[in-house]
PDB file of C-alpha atoms in Angstrom:
ATOM      1  CA  MET O 145      -9.760  69.982 -43.930  1.00 88.00           C
ATOM      2  CA  GLN O 146     -12.282  71.896 -45.694  1.00 89.00           C
ATOM      3  CA  ASN O 147     -14.371  69.063 -46.764  1.00 91.00           C
ATOM      4  CA  GLU O 148     -14.426  67.702 -43.255  1.00 90.00           C
ATOM      5  CA  MET O 149     -15.738  70.951 -42.352  1.00 92.00           C
ATOM      6  CA  LYS O 150     -18.392  71.104 -44.818  1.00 93.00           C
ATOM      7  CA  LEU O 151     -19.324  67.496 -43.467  1.00 92.00           C
ATOM      8  CA  ILE O 152     -19.498  68.644 -40.004  1.00 93.00           C
ATOM      9  CA  ARG O 153     -21.595  71.509 -41.141  1.00 93.00           C
ATOM     10  CA  ASN O 154     -24.023  69.543 -43.149  1.00 92.00           C
ATOM     11  CA  ASN O 155     -24.445  67.179 -40.088  1.00 91.00           C
ATOM     12  CA  LEU O 156     -24.955  70.164 -37.726  1.00 92.00           C
ATOM     13  CA  ASP O 157     -27.618  71.418 -40.127  1.00 92.00           C
ATOM     14  CA  LEU O 158     -29.314  67.979 -40.351  1.00 90.00           C
ATOM     15  CA  GLN O 159     -29.296  67.857 -36.486  1.00 91.00           C
ATOM     16  CA  LEU O 160     -31.010  71.414 -36.293  1.00 91.00           C
ATOM     17  CA  SER O 161     -33.453  70.854 -38.858  1.00 89.00           C
ATOM     18  CA  GLN O 162     -34.427  67.671 -37.051  1.00 90.00           C
ATOM     19  CA  ALA O 163     -34.647  69.555 -33.709  1.00 89.00           C
ATOM     20  CA  VAL O 164     -36.943  72.133 -34.922  1.00 90.00           C
ATOM     21  CA  ARG O 165     -39.188  69.362 -36.637  1.00 88.00           C
ATOM     22  CA  GLU O 166     -39.152  67.359 -33.042  1.00 90.00           C
ATOM     23  CA  ILE O 167     -40.076  70.796 -31.065  1.00 92.00           C
ATOM     24  CA  GLY O 168     -42.917  71.767 -33.768  1.00 89.00           C
ATOM     25  CA  SER O 169     -44.222  68.238 -33.464  1.00 87.00           C
ATOM     26  CA  LEU O 170     -44.007  68.218 -29.771  1.00 89.00           C
ATOM     27  CA  ARG O 171     -46.026  71.994 -30.038  1.00 92.00           C
ATOM     28  CA  GLU O 172     -48.622  70.214 -31.856  1.00 90.00           C
ATOM     29  CA  SER O 173     -49.098  67.258 -29.584  1.00 89.00           C
ATOM     30  CA  GLN O 174     -49.479  70.061 -26.775  1.00 93.00           C
ATOM     31  CA  THR O 175     -52.277  71.545 -28.528  1.00 92.00           C
ATOM     32  CA  LEU O 176     -53.877  68.488 -29.211  1.00 89.00           C
ATOM     33  CA  THR O 177     -53.749  67.644 -25.483  1.00 91.00           C
ATOM     34  CA  ARG O 178     -55.108  71.104 -24.733  1.00 93.00           C
ATOM     35  CA  GLN O 179     -58.255  70.324 -26.979  1.00 92.00           C
ATOM     36  CA  TYR O 180     -58.711  67.029 -25.947  1.00 89.00           C
ATOM     37  CA  ARG O 181     -58.844  67.997 -22.128  1.00 93.00           C
ATOM     38  CA  HIS O 182     -61.383  70.647 -23.236  1.00 94.00           C
ATOM     39  CA  ASP O 183     -63.355  68.476 -25.117  1.00 92.00           C
ATOM     40  CA  MET O 184     -63.350  65.712 -21.995  1.00 93.00           C
ATOM     41  CA  ARG O 185     -64.616  68.586 -20.013  1.00 95.00           C
ATOM     42  CA  HIS O 186     -67.772  69.040 -22.094  1.00 94.00           C
ATOM     43  CA  HIS O 187     -68.465  65.701 -22.578  1.00 94.00           C
ATOM     44  CA  LEU O 188     -68.569  64.843 -18.832  1.00 95.00           C
ATOM     45  CA  GLN O 189     -70.372  68.093 -17.936  1.00 96.00           C
ATOM     46  CA  TYR O 190     -73.198  66.688 -20.432  1.00 95.00           C
ATOM     47  CA  VAL O 191     -73.165  63.270 -19.157  1.00 96.00           C
ATOM     48  CA  SER O 192     -73.328  64.661 -15.581  1.00 96.00           C
ATOM     49  CA  THR O 193     -76.524  66.960 -16.356  1.00 96.00           C
ATOM     50  CA  CYS O 194     -77.983  63.778 -18.232  1.00 96.00           C
ATOM     51  CA  ILE O 195     -77.772  61.733 -15.145  1.00 95.00           C
ATOM     52  CA  GLU O 196     -78.875  64.565 -12.541  1.00 96.00           C
ATOM     53  CA  ASN O 197     -81.922  64.966 -14.786  1.00 97.00           C
ATOM     54  CA  GLY O 198     -82.723  61.196 -14.805  1.00 96.00           C
ATOM     55  CA  GLU O 199     -81.698  60.695 -18.288  1.00 96.00           C
ATOM     56  CA  VAL O 200     -79.493  57.551 -17.861  1.00 95.00           C
ATOM     57  CA  GLU O 201     -80.477  56.146 -21.371  1.00 96.00           C
ATOM     58  CA  GLN O 202     -79.709  59.552 -22.792  1.00 96.00           C
ATOM     59  CA  ALA O 203     -76.225  59.579 -21.233  1.00 95.00           C
ATOM     60  CA  GLN O 204     -75.282  56.026 -22.267  1.00 95.00           C
ATOM     61  CA  ALA O 205     -76.505  56.686 -25.742  1.00 95.00           C
ATOM     62  CA  TYR O 206     -74.434  59.851 -25.659  1.00 95.00           C
ATOM     63  CA  ILE O 207     -71.364  57.770 -24.443  1.00 94.00           C
ATOM     64  CA  SER O 208     -71.645  55.420 -26.834  1.00 94.00           C
ATOM     65  CA  GLY O 209     -71.805  57.701 -29.747  1.00 92.00           C
ATOM     66  CA  ILE O 210     -68.501  59.404 -28.135  1.00 90.00           C
ATOM     67  CA  CYS O 211     -67.228  55.679 -28.207  1.00 90.00           C
ATOM     68  CA  LYS O 212     -67.765  54.993 -31.760  1.00 89.00           C
ATOM     69  CA  GLU O 213     -66.585  58.458 -32.782  1.00 85.00           C
ATOM     70  CA  ILE O 214     -63.169  57.700 -30.892  1.00 83.00           C
ATOM     71  CA  GLU O 215     -62.762  54.349 -32.457  1.00 82.00           C
ATOM     72  CA  ALA O 216     -63.353  55.850 -35.982  1.00 76.00           C
ATOM     73  CA  GLN O 217     -60.662  58.227 -35.449  1.00 73.00           C
ATOM     74  CA  LYS O 218     -58.101  55.893 -34.541  1.00 70.00           C
ATOM     75  CA  VAL O 219     -55.247  56.286 -37.114  1.00 63.00           C
ATOM     76  CA  GLN O 220     -55.315  53.652 -39.647  1.00 67.00           C
ATOM     77  CA  ILE O 221     -51.620  52.268 -40.921  1.00 72.00           C
ATOM     78  CA  TYR O 222     -51.883  53.046 -44.849  1.00 70.00           C
ATOM     79  CA  CYS O 223     -47.821  53.280 -45.329  1.00 73.00           C
ATOM     80  CA  GLU O 224     -44.598  53.591 -43.515  1.00 75.00           C
ATOM     81  CA  ASN O 225     -45.056  57.529 -43.493  1.00 75.00           C
ATOM     82  CA  GLU O 226     -46.532  58.475 -40.078  1.00 74.00           C
ATOM     83  CA  ALA O 227     -47.604  61.941 -41.265  1.00 74.00           C
ATOM     84  CA  VAL O 228     -49.394  60.356 -44.643  1.00 72.00           C
ATOM     85  CA  ASN O 229     -51.053  57.884 -42.256  1.00 66.00           C
ATOM     86  CA  GLN O 230     -52.428  60.770 -40.351  1.00 71.00           C
ATOM     87  CA  ARG O 231     -53.669  62.792 -43.121  1.00 72.00           C
ATOM     88  CA  ARG O 232     -55.382  59.861 -44.680  1.00 71.00           C
ATOM     89  CA  SER O 233     -56.932  58.863 -41.315  1.00 66.00           C
ATOM     90  CA  GLU O 234     -57.988  62.297 -40.733  1.00 68.00           C
ATOM     91  CA  HIS O 235     -59.598  62.655 -44.390  1.00 65.00           C
ATOM     92  CA  MET O 236     -61.290  59.305 -43.809  1.00 63.00           C
ATOM     93  CA  CYS O 237     -62.751  60.346 -40.258  1.00 57.00           C
ATOM     94  CA  ASP O 238     -64.291  63.738 -41.817  1.00 57.00           C
ATOM     95  CA  ARG O 239     -65.960  61.561 -44.396  1.00 56.00           C
ATOM     96  CA  ALA O 240     -67.032  58.937 -41.961  1.00 54.00           C
ATOM     97  CA  ALA O 241     -68.564  61.867 -39.665  1.00 52.00           C
ATOM     98  CA  LEU O 242     -69.889  63.541 -42.357  1.00 51.00           C
ATOM     99  CA  ARG O 243     -71.985  60.195 -43.454  1.00 56.00           C
ATOM    100  CA  ARG O 244     -73.092  59.624 -39.821  1.00 53.00           C
ATOM    101  CA  GLY O 245     -74.279  63.465 -39.672  1.00 54.00           C
ATOM    102  CA  PHE O 246     -71.951  63.510 -36.113  1.00 47.00           C
ATOM    103  CA  LYS O 247     -70.254  66.914 -35.365  1.00 45.00           C
ATOM    104  CA  LYS O 248     -66.250  66.188 -35.594  1.00 44.00           C
ATOM    105  CA  ASN O 249     -65.685  68.141 -32.274  1.00 45.00           C
ATOM    106  CA  ILE O 250     -68.422  68.514 -29.647  1.00 43.00           C
ATOM    107  CA  CYS O 251     -67.216  71.909 -28.728  1.00 41.00           C
ATOM    108  CA  THR O 252     -68.328  73.096 -31.877  1.00 42.00           C
ATOM    109  CA  CYS O 253     -71.611  72.909 -31.004  1.00 42.00           C
ATOM    110  CA  ILE O 254     -71.497  73.517 -27.195  1.00 43.00           C
ATOM    111  CA  CYS O 255     -68.898  76.484 -27.389  1.00 41.00           C
ATOM    112  CA  GLY O 256     -68.425  77.449 -31.088  1.00 39.00           C
ATOM    113  CA  ILE O 257     -64.693  76.928 -30.890  1.00 37.00           C
TER     114      ILE O 257
END
């Protein structure tokens, strides 16, 4: 009986720790979504300003640059561990952005965020 209770408790502890990790992951996802929306507003405002000022080529070049940045930030699969893949991809993205001279986040330039 005591062993069975320990097994049940261990199972519940595992379920609880998994639920805590999932909640943390959800919070991180929500934070990233807010950041992406914020960034997108600034990107669209910049493109809109370029178009309003008749700077269509500049707007297209900006859009092209953003598309390249998005492609460069794509998560590559290095192994089965998702956390390792994400960290490795972030590291590679940071290195690539530095080589190209791009800012990682346009809001760093515009907002100082």
